[in-house]
Amino acid sequence: MLGGMKVLVIGSGGREHALAWKFSQDRDPPELFCAPGNAGTATFCRNVAIKADDIQGLCEWARTNRPDLVVVGPEVPLCAGIADRLQFLGVAVFGPRQDAARLEGSKIFSKDVMESAGVPTARSCRFRDSRSALDYLKTLPPRVVVKADGLAAGKGVVVAERHAEAEQAIHDMLDGRMFGDAGTEILVEEFLEGEEASILALVDGNRAVLLPASQDHKRVGDGDTGPNTGGMGAYSPAPVVTPALRPLIEEQVFNPMLRELSRRGIRYQGVLYAGLMIGPQGIKVLEFNCRFGDPETQAVLPRLDGDLVPLLQSCVTGTLQAGQVKQRSQACVCVVTTAGGYPGHYAKGTPIDGLAAAARIPGVVVFHAGTELKDGRVVTSGGRVLGVTALGDTLQVAVSRAYEAVTAVRFDGMHYRRDIAARALNRKPA
Ligand code: AMP
Ligand code: GLY
């Protein structure tokens, strides 16, 4: 009996709004709490004023309020060991423990596990001193990728077009200590050609069940131009992941990773997110994340049929079945609207209009990301402000609805990409 369940979602972005929204659609919706949440979650959850990286504060809240399930959105608390701490308190938590979260927290650890597991990934070498890194660079083609080992708020990867850029990145990370301890060690990696896709899998400690594939749009500008961002939009399904590829991804990526982790005595429970490059060389893993993607979650969760609480609980209890993940045939598109200037400097506190009008468009849900309530008004509070999301019977319909809703919302300086899902729409039929 699920009645009277209490669920806490940790985080404040569009991903967390989407998770809470999906819980609210369950046949027997739980009582929802979001820490710290945003103006969107405030409309149907109780926002708890504790930040996502305040592990102590969150544990104290959990000890007092005894939620039946905690779902951790961002990587920072997972890598800091929040799952271990909550488990110690006897609180059911969806998300990996610190040792397993290292798959995201350390790119070198992740590479090491991939190599031992025989998972296809870019060739790379690890370095602590710039001299050896620069020597190795000389042996590589002009395009290379330089990665800081640790968490660097999404800024630790430099895709260099020429050696001069890679040299600069090596100096910045190893000599300039640009990312502090996160860049004490780096990876210098071969550049991979192809098309990216994100695969989120639910993992219960033993088995991984893949969710529908999606594609993110990392650059700020149309046609993948300009600087990298946290993600400007996503859509699902991603046709680059053909039905024939899914079993290969399971066999070549997820199953060997879980076997190798278990050989090392590490149990993985939560979402395992594989960032894939699909190209002439087949499937290659670019990275693993230890959590739901943002904005991928906004495009994937609305496509799931069935209740979310029992699904995530079965991961916690180690009883996940493949048949529990039921997919809708509809497509989903999320267009992120950002504050002008993002990912550089941007204004905060700008009033947002048109949210109700956007939400009235059929199939549309507006997920909030960087928003807060100020004197009863919804205002911007971050770079990525909204994830305007729409379901449709086809990808084309979902795209049209999402953009119709985008034009209904307004705030000063609002920016968004006009080509979300264009790659899929322009794809030639196989
Ligand atoms: P990561 O955080 O490792 O996913 O890297 C961020 C982004 O850099 C990825 O989404 C890719 O667009 C790009 N990237 C990372 N590694 C490579 C690679 N080996 N070849 C080409 N692009 C890469
Ligand atoms: N959308 C990329 C990420 O969540 O890491």
GROMACS .gro file of C-alpha atoms and ligand atoms in nm:
model
  458
    1MET     CA    1   0.000   0.000   0.000
    2LEU     CA    2   0.156   0.326  -0.111
    3GLY     CA    3  -0.096   0.568   0.044
    4GLY     CA    4   0.054   0.844   0.254
    5MET     CA    5   0.401   0.813   0.107
    6LYS     CA    6   0.640   1.102   0.151
    7VAL     CA    7   0.896   1.170  -0.121
    8LEU     CA    8   1.178   1.424  -0.108
    9VAL     CA    9   1.339   1.540  -0.433
   10ILE     CA   10   1.678   1.708  -0.384
   11GLY     CA   11   1.775   1.987  -0.625
   12SER     CA   12   1.635   2.303  -0.779
   13GLY     CA   13   1.649   2.265  -1.156
   14GLY     CA   14   1.430   2.158  -1.444
   15ARG     CA   15   1.526   1.795  -1.385
   16GLU     CA   16   1.395   1.810  -1.029
   17HIS     CA   17   1.073   1.983  -1.137
   18ALA     CA   18   1.023   1.708  -1.397
   19LEU     CA   19   1.085   1.434  -1.138
   20ALA     CA   20   0.841   1.590  -0.891
   21TRP     CA   21   0.584   1.645  -1.169
   22LYS     CA   22   0.610   1.280  -1.275
   23PHE     CA   23   0.559   1.167  -0.913
   24SER     CA   24   0.251   1.390  -0.899
   25GLN     CA   25   0.106   1.198  -1.197
   26ASP     CA   26   0.118   0.863  -1.011
   27ARG     CA   27  -0.220   0.696  -0.951
   28ASP     CA   28  -0.156   0.738  -0.580
   29PRO     CA   29   0.058   1.052  -0.571
   30PRO     CA   30   0.291   1.090  -0.276
   31GLU     CA   31   0.322   1.391  -0.053
   32LEU     CA   32   0.603   1.581  -0.226
   33PHE     CA   33   0.889   1.782  -0.083
   34CYS     CA   34   1.160   1.954  -0.285
   35ALA     CA   35   1.486   2.088  -0.141
   36PRO     CA   36   1.535   2.365  -0.225
   37GLY     CA   37   1.307   2.350  -0.533
   38ASN     CA   38   1.202   2.648  -0.745
   39ALA     CA   39   0.891   2.853  -0.822
   40GLY     CA   40   0.757   2.565  -1.035
   41THR     CA   41   0.789   2.296  -0.769
   42ALA     CA   42   0.636   2.539  -0.516
   43THR     CA   43   0.300   2.510  -0.696
   44PHE     CA   44   0.253   2.144  -0.598
   45CYS     CA   45   0.535   2.043  -0.360
   46ARG     CA   46   0.643   2.177  -0.027
   47ASN     CA   47   0.973   2.350  -0.093
   48VAL     CA   48   1.222   2.297   0.187
   49ALA     CA   49   1.480   2.576   0.220
   50ILE     CA   50   1.789   2.354   0.227
   51LYS     CA   51   2.041   2.365  -0.055
   52ALA     CA   52   2.125   2.048  -0.249
   53ASP     CA   53   2.489   2.050  -0.132
   54ASP     CA   54   2.402   2.094   0.237
   55ILE     CA   55   2.438   1.725   0.322
   56GLN     CA   56   2.418   1.781   0.694
   57GLY     CA   57   2.103   1.993   0.667
   58LEU     CA   58   1.935   1.743   0.435
   59CYS     CA   59   2.019   1.449   0.662
   60GLU     CA   60   1.880   1.633   0.962
   61TRP     CA   61   1.561   1.706   0.770
   62ALA     CA   62   1.533   1.339   0.671
   63ARG     CA   63   1.595   1.222   1.027
   64THR     CA   64   1.311   1.440   1.155
   65ASN     CA   65   1.065   1.402   0.867
   66ARG     CA   66   1.126   1.035   0.775
   67PRO     CA   67   1.051   1.044   0.402
   68ASP     CA   68   0.971   0.705   0.243
   69LEU     CA   69   1.194   0.785  -0.052
   70VAL     CA   70   1.461   1.045  -0.130
   71VAL     CA   71   1.559   1.108  -0.493
   72VAL     CA   72   1.884   1.297  -0.542
   73GLY     CA   73   1.896   1.514  -0.856
   74PRO     CA   74   2.247   1.663  -0.885
   75GLU     CA   75   2.587   1.493  -0.881
   76VAL     CA   76   2.751   1.708  -0.614
   77PRO     CA   77   2.567   1.561  -0.311
   78LEU     CA   78   2.598   1.207  -0.457
   79CYS     CA   79   2.973   1.243  -0.501
   80ALA     CA   80   2.991   1.386  -0.148
   81GLY     CA   81   2.826   1.070  -0.011
   82ILE     CA   82   2.467   1.176   0.064
   83ALA     CA   83   2.333   0.830  -0.026
   84ASP     CA   84   2.568   0.664   0.226
   85ARG     CA   85   2.461   0.909   0.495
   86LEU     CA   86   2.087   0.865   0.431
   87GLN     CA   87   2.119   0.486   0.421
   88PHE     CA   88   2.298   0.500   0.753
   89LEU     CA   89   1.992   0.679   0.891
   90GLY     CA   90   1.768   0.407   0.752
   91VAL     CA   91   1.619   0.634   0.485
   92ALA     CA   92   1.548   0.483   0.142
   93VAL     CA   93   1.744   0.678  -0.115
   94PHE     CA   94   1.744   0.651  -0.494
   95GLY     CA   95   2.098   0.730  -0.606
   96PRO     CA   96   2.441   0.569  -0.588
   97ARG     CA   97   2.669   0.565  -0.288
   98GLN     CA   98   2.992   0.766  -0.298
   99ASP     CA   99   3.208   0.480  -0.425
  100ALA     CA  100   2.975   0.423  -0.722
  101ALA     CA  101   2.918   0.796  -0.788
  102ARG     CA  102   3.290   0.816  -0.867
  103LEU     CA  103   3.195   0.709  -1.218
  104GLU     CA  104   3.101   1.075  -1.259
  105GLY     CA  105   3.322   1.227  -0.989
  106SER     CA  106   3.645   1.098  -1.142
  107LYS     CA  107   3.686   1.067  -1.517
  108ILE     CA  108   4.005   0.869  -1.456
  109PHE     CA  109   3.828   0.617  -1.234
  110SER     CA  110   3.550   0.592  -1.492
  111LYS     CA  111   3.801   0.533  -1.772
  112ASP     CA  112   3.978   0.272  -1.564
  113VAL     CA  113   3.653   0.081  -1.502
  114MET     CA  114   3.559   0.108  -1.870
  115GLU     CA  115   3.898  -0.025  -1.978
  116SER     CA  116   3.889  -0.318  -1.735
  117ALA     CA  117   3.532  -0.394  -1.843
  118GLY     CA  118   3.618  -0.377  -2.212
  119VAL     CA  119   3.360  -0.102  -2.271
  120PRO     CA  120   3.426   0.089  -2.596
  121THR     CA  121   3.554   0.443  -2.526
  122ALA     CA  122   3.803   0.697  -2.662
  123ARG     CA  123   4.172   0.608  -2.621
  124SER     CA  124   4.334   0.827  -2.362
  125CYS     CA  125   4.630   0.880  -2.131
  126ARG     CA  126   4.634   1.032  -1.782
  127PHE     CA  127   4.882   1.295  -1.665
  128ARG     CA  128   4.980   1.484  -1.352
  129ASP     CA  129   5.257   1.695  -1.505
  130SER     CA  130   5.225   1.919  -1.808
  131ARG     CA  131   5.562   1.820  -1.963
  132SER     CA  132   5.460   1.459  -2.019
  133ALA     CA  133   5.111   1.564  -2.131
  134LEU     CA  134   5.261   1.800  -2.391
  135ASP     CA  135   5.500   1.529  -2.513
  136TYR     CA  136   5.210   1.288  -2.558
  137LEU     CA  137   5.007   1.555  -2.737
  138LYS     CA  138   5.276   1.570  -3.008
  139THR     CA  139   5.190   1.212  -3.105
  140LEU     CA  140   4.820   1.290  -3.163
  141PRO     CA  141   4.621   1.437  -3.455
  142PRO     CA  142   4.525   1.810  -3.431
  143ARG     CA  143   4.182   1.754  -3.274
  144VAL     CA  144   4.206   1.622  -2.918
  145VAL     CA  145   4.007   1.642  -2.598
  146VAL     CA  146   4.151   1.747  -2.261
  147LYS     CA  147   3.953   1.656  -1.950
  148ALA     CA  148   3.999   1.749  -1.585
  149ASP     CA  149   3.959   1.440  -1.369
  150GLY     CA  150   3.712   1.575  -1.113
  151LEU     CA  151   3.382   1.765  -1.102
  152ALA     CA  152   3.418   2.107  -1.261
  153ALA     CA  153   3.054   2.219  -1.298
  154GLY     CA  154   3.048   2.099  -1.659
  155LYS     CA  155   3.346   2.315  -1.760
  156GLY     CA  156   3.624   2.059  -1.724
  157VAL     CA  157   3.624   1.932  -2.084
  158VAL     CA  158   3.804   2.115  -2.364
  159VAL     CA  159   3.747   1.991  -2.717
  160ALA     CA  160   4.050   2.141  -2.893
  161GLU     CA  161   4.051   2.194  -3.269
  162ARG     CA  162   4.427   2.255  -3.274
  163HIS     CA  163   4.722   2.160  -3.056
  164ALA     CA  164   4.766   2.521  -2.942
  165GLU     CA  165   4.426   2.506  -2.770
  166ALA     CA  166   4.503   2.171  -2.611
  167GLU     CA  167   4.840   2.303  -2.487
  168GLN     CA  168   4.662   2.598  -2.329
  169ALA     CA  169   4.410   2.367  -2.159
  170ILE     CA  170   4.690   2.142  -2.028
  171HIS     CA  171   4.873   2.444  -1.885
  172ASP     CA  172   4.556   2.593  -1.737
  173MET     CA  173   4.458   2.271  -1.565
  174LEU     CA  174   4.793   2.132  -1.448
  175ASP     CA  175   5.007   2.446  -1.400
  176GLY     CA  176   4.740   2.716  -1.350
  177ARG     CA  177   4.525   2.485  -1.133
  178MET     CA  178   4.220   2.631  -1.303
  179PHE     CA  179   3.988   2.368  -1.151
  180GLY     CA  180   4.179   2.330  -0.825
  181ASP     CA  181   4.191   1.971  -0.699
  182ALA     CA  182   3.948   1.860  -0.972
  183GLY     CA  183   4.230   1.918  -1.222
  184THR     CA  184   4.531   1.775  -1.038
  185GLU     CA  185   4.517   1.494  -1.289
  186ILE     CA  186   4.389   1.513  -1.647
  187LEU     CA  187   4.303   1.289  -1.939
  188VAL     CA  188   4.423   1.364  -2.290
  189GLU     CA  189   4.188   1.181  -2.521
  190GLU     CA  190   4.137   1.104  -2.889
  191PHE     CA  191   3.862   1.304  -3.060
  192LEU     CA  192   3.563   1.094  -3.166
  193GLU     CA  193   3.344   1.166  -3.468
  194GLY     CA  194   2.974   1.097  -3.470
  195GLU     CA  195   2.642   1.192  -3.320
  196GLU     CA  196   2.585   1.208  -2.946
  197ALA     CA  197   2.300   1.045  -2.756
  198SER     CA  198   2.216   1.013  -2.389
  199ILE     CA  199   2.101   0.685  -2.243
  200LEU     CA  200   1.966   0.693  -1.891
  201ALA     CA  201   1.933   0.351  -1.731
  202LEU     CA  202   1.766   0.259  -1.404
  203VAL     CA  203   1.995   0.034  -1.202
  204ASP     CA  204   1.896  -0.172  -0.896
  205GLY     CA  205   2.238  -0.300  -0.791
  206ASN     CA  206   2.231  -0.590  -1.035
  207ARG     CA  207   2.058  -0.503  -1.354
  208ALA     CA  208   2.019  -0.199  -1.576
  209VAL     CA  209   1.695  -0.119  -1.755
  210LEU     CA  210   1.731   0.140  -2.028
  211LEU     CA  211   1.494   0.435  -2.050
  212PRO     CA  212   1.410   0.584  -2.392
  213ALA     CA  213   1.709   0.746  -2.563
  214SER     CA  214   1.734   1.123  -2.588
  215GLN     CA  215   1.961   1.388  -2.733
  216ASP     CA  216   2.084   1.703  -2.562
  217HIS     CA  217   2.196   2.029  -2.731
  218LYS     CA  218   2.503   2.151  -2.544
  219ARG     CA  219   2.607   2.463  -2.739
  220VAL     CA  220   2.428   2.790  -2.676
  221GLY     CA  221   2.360   2.877  -3.040
  222ASP     CA  222   2.165   2.732  -3.332
  223GLY     CA  223   2.356   2.481  -3.545
  224ASP     CA  224   2.572   2.384  -3.243
  225THR     CA  225   2.765   2.712  -3.232
  226GLY     CA  226   2.901   2.915  -2.942
  227PRO     CA  227   3.010   2.806  -2.596
  228ASN     CA  228   2.899   2.493  -2.413
  229THR     CA  229   2.610   2.516  -2.168
  230GLY     CA  230   2.438   2.284  -1.922
  231GLY     CA  231   2.203   2.191  -2.209
  232MET     CA  232   1.973   2.406  -2.425
  233GLY     CA  233   1.709   2.146  -2.500
  234ALA     CA  234   1.646   1.777  -2.549
  235TYR     CA  235   1.415   1.543  -2.731
  236SER     CA  236   1.318   1.179  -2.714
  237PRO     CA  237   1.317   0.941  -2.893
  238ALA     CA  238   1.657   1.004  -3.053
  239PRO     CA  239   1.649   0.823  -3.389
  240VAL     CA  240   2.029   0.789  -3.389
  241VAL     CA  241   1.969   0.514  -3.131
  242THR     CA  242   1.796   0.269  -3.360
  243PRO     CA  243   1.602  -0.026  -3.213
  244ALA     CA  244   1.891  -0.250  -3.322
  245LEU     CA  245   2.140  -0.046  -3.116
  246ARG     CA  246   1.958  -0.076  -2.783
  247PRO     CA  247   2.051  -0.439  -2.711
  248LEU     CA  248   2.409  -0.361  -2.819
  249ILE     CA  249   2.424  -0.072  -2.574
  250GLU     CA  250   2.304  -0.304  -2.300
  251GLU     CA  251   2.557  -0.575  -2.390
  252GLN     CA  252   2.855  -0.354  -2.471
  253VAL     CA  253   2.810  -0.077  -2.216
  254PHE     CA  254   2.579  -0.131  -1.918
  255ASN     CA  255   2.617  -0.503  -1.846
  256PRO     CA  256   2.999  -0.507  -1.851
  257MET     CA  257   3.013  -0.189  -1.638
  258LEU     CA  258   2.791  -0.343  -1.370
  259ARG     CA  259   2.991  -0.670  -1.378
  260GLU     CA  260   3.320  -0.483  -1.340
  261LEU     CA  261   3.187  -0.263  -1.058
  262SER     CA  262   3.058  -0.567  -0.877
  263ARG     CA  263   3.397  -0.741  -0.924
  264ARG     CA  264   3.544  -0.438  -0.745
  265GLY     CA  265   3.289  -0.472  -0.465
  266ILE     CA  266   3.088  -0.167  -0.574
  267ARG     CA  267   2.709  -0.179  -0.588
  268TYR     CA  268   2.547   0.070  -0.826
  269GLN     CA  269   2.190   0.178  -0.754
  270GLY     CA  270   2.018   0.479  -0.913
  271VAL     CA  271   2.041   0.622  -1.262
  272LEU     CA  272   2.347   0.546  -1.467
  273TYR     CA  273   2.368   0.793  -1.753
  274ALA     CA  274   2.588   0.704  -2.048
  275GLY     CA  275   2.686   0.986  -2.284
  276LEU     CA  276   2.747   0.802  -2.611
  277MET     CA  277   2.909   0.892  -2.941
  278ILE     CA  278   2.756   0.690  -3.223
  279GLY     CA  279   2.964   0.705  -3.536
  280PRO     CA  280   3.173   0.519  -3.789
  281GLN     CA  281   3.353   0.336  -3.507
  282GLY     CA  282   3.026   0.208  -3.355
  283ILE     CA  283   2.918   0.293  -3.002
  284LYS     CA  284   3.171   0.471  -2.779
  285VAL     CA  285   3.116   0.603  -2.429
  286LEU     CA  286   3.213   0.970  -2.379
  287GLU     CA  287   3.125   0.983  -2.012
  288PHE     CA  288   2.914   0.838  -1.736
  289ASN     CA  289   2.702   1.045  -1.502
  290CYS     CA  290   2.563   0.914  -1.176
  291ARG     CA  291   2.224   1.085  -1.201
  292PHE     CA  292   1.941   1.188  -1.431
  293GLY     CA  293   2.048   1.424  -1.713
  294ASP     CA  294   1.927   1.780  -1.733
  295PRO     CA  295   1.745   1.858  -1.969
  296GLU     CA  296   1.718   1.496  -2.089
  297THR     CA  297   1.495   1.403  -1.793
  298GLN     CA  298   1.241   1.665  -1.898
  299ALA     CA  299   1.210   1.494  -2.239
  300VAL     CA  300   1.225   1.133  -2.113
  301LEU     CA  301   1.000   1.117  -1.806
  302PRO     CA  302   0.683   1.242  -1.981
  303ARG     CA  303   0.728   0.946  -2.221
  304LEU     CA  304   0.706   0.689  -1.941
  305ASP     CA  305   0.378   0.523  -1.865
  306GLY     CA  306   0.307   0.399  -1.516
  307ASP     CA  307   0.391   0.511  -1.167
  308LEU     CA  308   0.731   0.651  -1.074
  309VAL     CA  309   0.733   0.585  -0.698
  310PRO     CA  310   0.718   0.202  -0.727
  311LEU     CA  311   0.962   0.207  -1.018
  312LEU     CA  312   1.233   0.394  -0.825
  313GLN     CA  313   1.155   0.197  -0.507
  314SER     CA  314   1.223  -0.126  -0.692
  315CYS     CA  315   1.571   0.008  -0.774
  316VAL     CA  316   1.629   0.078  -0.406
  317THR     CA  317   1.516  -0.271  -0.304
  318GLY     CA  318   1.699  -0.451  -0.584
  319THR     CA  319   1.382  -0.585  -0.746
  320LEU     CA  320   1.370  -0.395  -1.077
  321GLN     CA  321   1.213  -0.583  -1.371
  322ALA     CA  322   1.256  -0.485  -1.734
  323GLY     CA  323   0.879  -0.495  -1.785
  324GLN     CA  324   0.828  -0.220  -1.527
  325VAL     CA  325   0.953   0.046  -1.767
  326LYS     CA  326   0.663   0.119  -1.998
  327GLN     CA  327   0.712   0.362  -2.279
  328ARG     CA  328   0.457   0.583  -2.454
  329SER     CA  329   0.473   0.609  -2.829
  330GLN     CA  330   0.446   0.989  -2.817
  331ALA     CA  331   0.758   1.201  -2.871
  332CYS     CA  332   0.868   1.471  -2.629
  333VAL     CA  333   1.066   1.791  -2.681
  334CYS     CA  334   1.206   2.030  -2.420
  335VAL     CA  335   1.321   2.377  -2.527
  336VAL     CA  336   1.526   2.555  -2.263
  337THR     CA  337   1.486   2.931  -2.236
  338THR     CA  338   1.781   3.107  -2.079
  339ALA     CA  339   1.865   3.447  -1.938
  340GLY     CA  340   2.045   3.669  -2.193
  341GLY     CA  341   2.422   3.635  -2.165
  342TYR     CA  342   2.416   3.276  -2.031
  343PRO     CA  343   2.651   3.081  -2.008
  344GLY     CA  344   2.844   3.404  -1.937
  345HIS     CA  345   2.722   3.677  -1.706
  346TYR     CA  346   2.344   3.723  -1.688
  347ALA     CA  347   2.081   3.915  -1.491
  348LYS     CA  348   1.866   3.763  -1.215
  349GLY     CA  349   1.533   3.872  -1.070
  350THR     CA  350   1.370   3.942  -1.410
  351PRO     CA  351   0.989   3.893  -1.401
  352ILE     CA  352   0.849   3.611  -1.621
  353ASP     CA  353   0.510   3.644  -1.798
  354GLY     CA  354   0.290   3.409  -1.996
  355LEU     CA  355   0.344   3.089  -1.795
  356ALA     CA  356  -0.027   3.015  -1.762
  357ALA     CA  357  -0.094   3.077  -2.132
  358ALA     CA  358   0.192   2.842  -2.229
  359ALA     CA  359   0.063   2.567  -2.000
  360ARG     CA  360  -0.282   2.581  -2.167
  361ILE     CA  361  -0.141   2.459  -2.500
  362PRO     CA  362  -0.227   2.089  -2.540
  363GLY     CA  363   0.051   1.850  -2.439
  364VAL     CA  364   0.264   2.129  -2.285
  365VAL     CA  365   0.426   2.136  -1.941
  366VAL     CA  366   0.657   2.422  -1.849
  367PHE     CA  367   0.928   2.293  -1.619
  368HIS     CA  368   1.097   2.562  -1.414
  369ALA     CA  369   1.475   2.564  -1.369
  370GLY     CA  370   1.621   2.897  -1.254
  371THR     CA  371   1.309   3.059  -1.109
  372GLU     CA  372   1.195   3.181  -0.771
  373LEU     CA  373   0.899   3.362  -0.619
  374LYS     CA  374   0.953   3.724  -0.525
  375ASP     CA  375   0.665   3.926  -0.383
  376GLY     CA  376   0.422   3.677  -0.535
  377ARG     CA  377   0.576   3.696  -0.885
  378VAL     CA  378   0.781   3.436  -1.069
  379VAL     CA  379   1.123   3.584  -1.148
  380THR     CA  380   1.443   3.444  -1.296
  381SER     CA  381   1.711   3.319  -1.056
  382GLY     CA  382   1.953   3.130  -1.280
  383GLY     CA  383   2.093   3.097  -1.631
  384ARG     CA  384   1.868   2.819  -1.753
  385VAL     CA  385   1.525   2.955  -1.663
  386LEU     CA  386   1.254   2.727  -1.808
  387GLY     CA  387   1.229   2.393  -1.986
  388VAL     CA  388   0.926   2.438  -2.210
  389THR     CA  389   0.823   2.080  -2.283
  390ALA     CA  390   0.563   1.925  -2.512
  391LEU     CA  391   0.441   1.577  -2.599
  392GLY     CA  392   0.306   1.503  -2.945
  393ASP     CA  393   0.208   1.205  -3.156
  394THR     CA  394   0.510   1.278  -3.374
  395LEU     CA  395   0.833   1.462  -3.306
  396GLN     CA  396   0.718   1.733  -3.548
  397VAL     CA  397   0.398   1.791  -3.350
  398ALA     CA  398   0.591   1.798  -3.021
  399VAL     CA  399   0.836   2.053  -3.167
  400SER     CA  400   0.555   2.278  -3.297
  401ARG     CA  401   0.375   2.270  -2.963
  402ALA     CA  402   0.691   2.338  -2.764
  403TYR     CA  403   0.779   2.640  -2.978
  404GLU     CA  404   0.421   2.769  -2.968
  405ALA     CA  405   0.450   2.758  -2.589
  406VAL     CA  406   0.794   2.925  -2.598
  407THR     CA  407   0.647   3.222  -2.781
  408ALA     CA  408   0.379   3.252  -2.511
  409VAL     CA  409   0.636   3.309  -2.234
  410ARG     CA  410   0.834   3.628  -2.202
  411PHE     CA  411   1.106   3.780  -1.992
  412ASP     CA  412   1.361   4.049  -2.069
  413GLY     CA  413   1.666   3.906  -2.242
  414MET     CA  414   1.509   3.561  -2.300
  415HIS     CA  415   1.715   3.343  -2.534
  416TYR     CA  416   1.648   2.997  -2.675
  417ARG     CA  417   1.764   2.777  -2.959
  418ARG     CA  418   1.529   2.752  -3.254
  419ASP     CA  419   1.661   2.418  -3.377
  420ILE     CA  420   1.589   2.175  -3.095
  421ALA     CA  421   1.530   1.829  -3.252
  422ALA     CA  422   1.614   1.962  -3.600
  423ARG     CA  423   1.877   1.691  -3.642
  424ALA     CA  424   1.612   1.422  -3.595
  425LEU     CA  425   1.358   1.599  -3.817
  426ASN     CA  426   1.611   1.642  -4.098
  427ARG     CA  427   1.732   1.285  -4.077
  428LYS     CA  428   1.689   1.081  -4.389
  429PRO     CA  429   1.473   0.774  -4.335
  430ALA     CA  430   1.694   0.466  -4.286
  431AMP     P1  431   3.189   1.494  -2.117
  431AMP     O1  432   3.166   1.579  -1.995
  431AMP     O2  433   3.299   1.396  -2.105
  431AMP     O3  434   3.062   1.437  -2.176
  431AMP     O4  435   3.228   1.597  -2.230
  431AMP     C1  436   3.146   1.707  -2.263
  431AMP     C2  437   3.126   1.712  -2.412
  431AMP     O5  438   3.252   1.716  -2.478
  431AMP     C3  439   3.058   1.589  -2.469
  431AMP     O6  440   2.919   1.598  -2.461
  431AMP     C4  441   3.107   1.590  -2.611
  431AMP     O7  442   3.032   1.684  -2.687
  431AMP     C5  443   3.248   1.642  -2.597
  431AMP     N1  444   3.345   1.532  -2.590
  431AMP     C6  445   3.391   1.470  -2.480
  431AMP     N2  446   3.480   1.373  -2.511
  431AMP     C7  447   3.491   1.374  -2.646
  431AMP     C8  448   3.567   1.298  -2.740
  431AMP     N3  449   3.653   1.204  -2.700
  431AMP     N4  450   3.551   1.326  -2.871
  431AMP     C9  451   3.466   1.422  -2.912
  431AMP     N5  452   3.393   1.497  -2.830
  431AMP    C10  453   3.404   1.475  -2.697
  432GLY     N1  454   2.264   1.726  -2.014
  432GLY     C1  455   2.391   1.690  -1.971
  432GLY     C2  456   2.399   1.647  -1.832
  432GLY     O1  457   2.301   1.636  -1.761
  432GLY     O2  458   2.510   1.621  -1.786
   0.00000   0.00000   0.00000
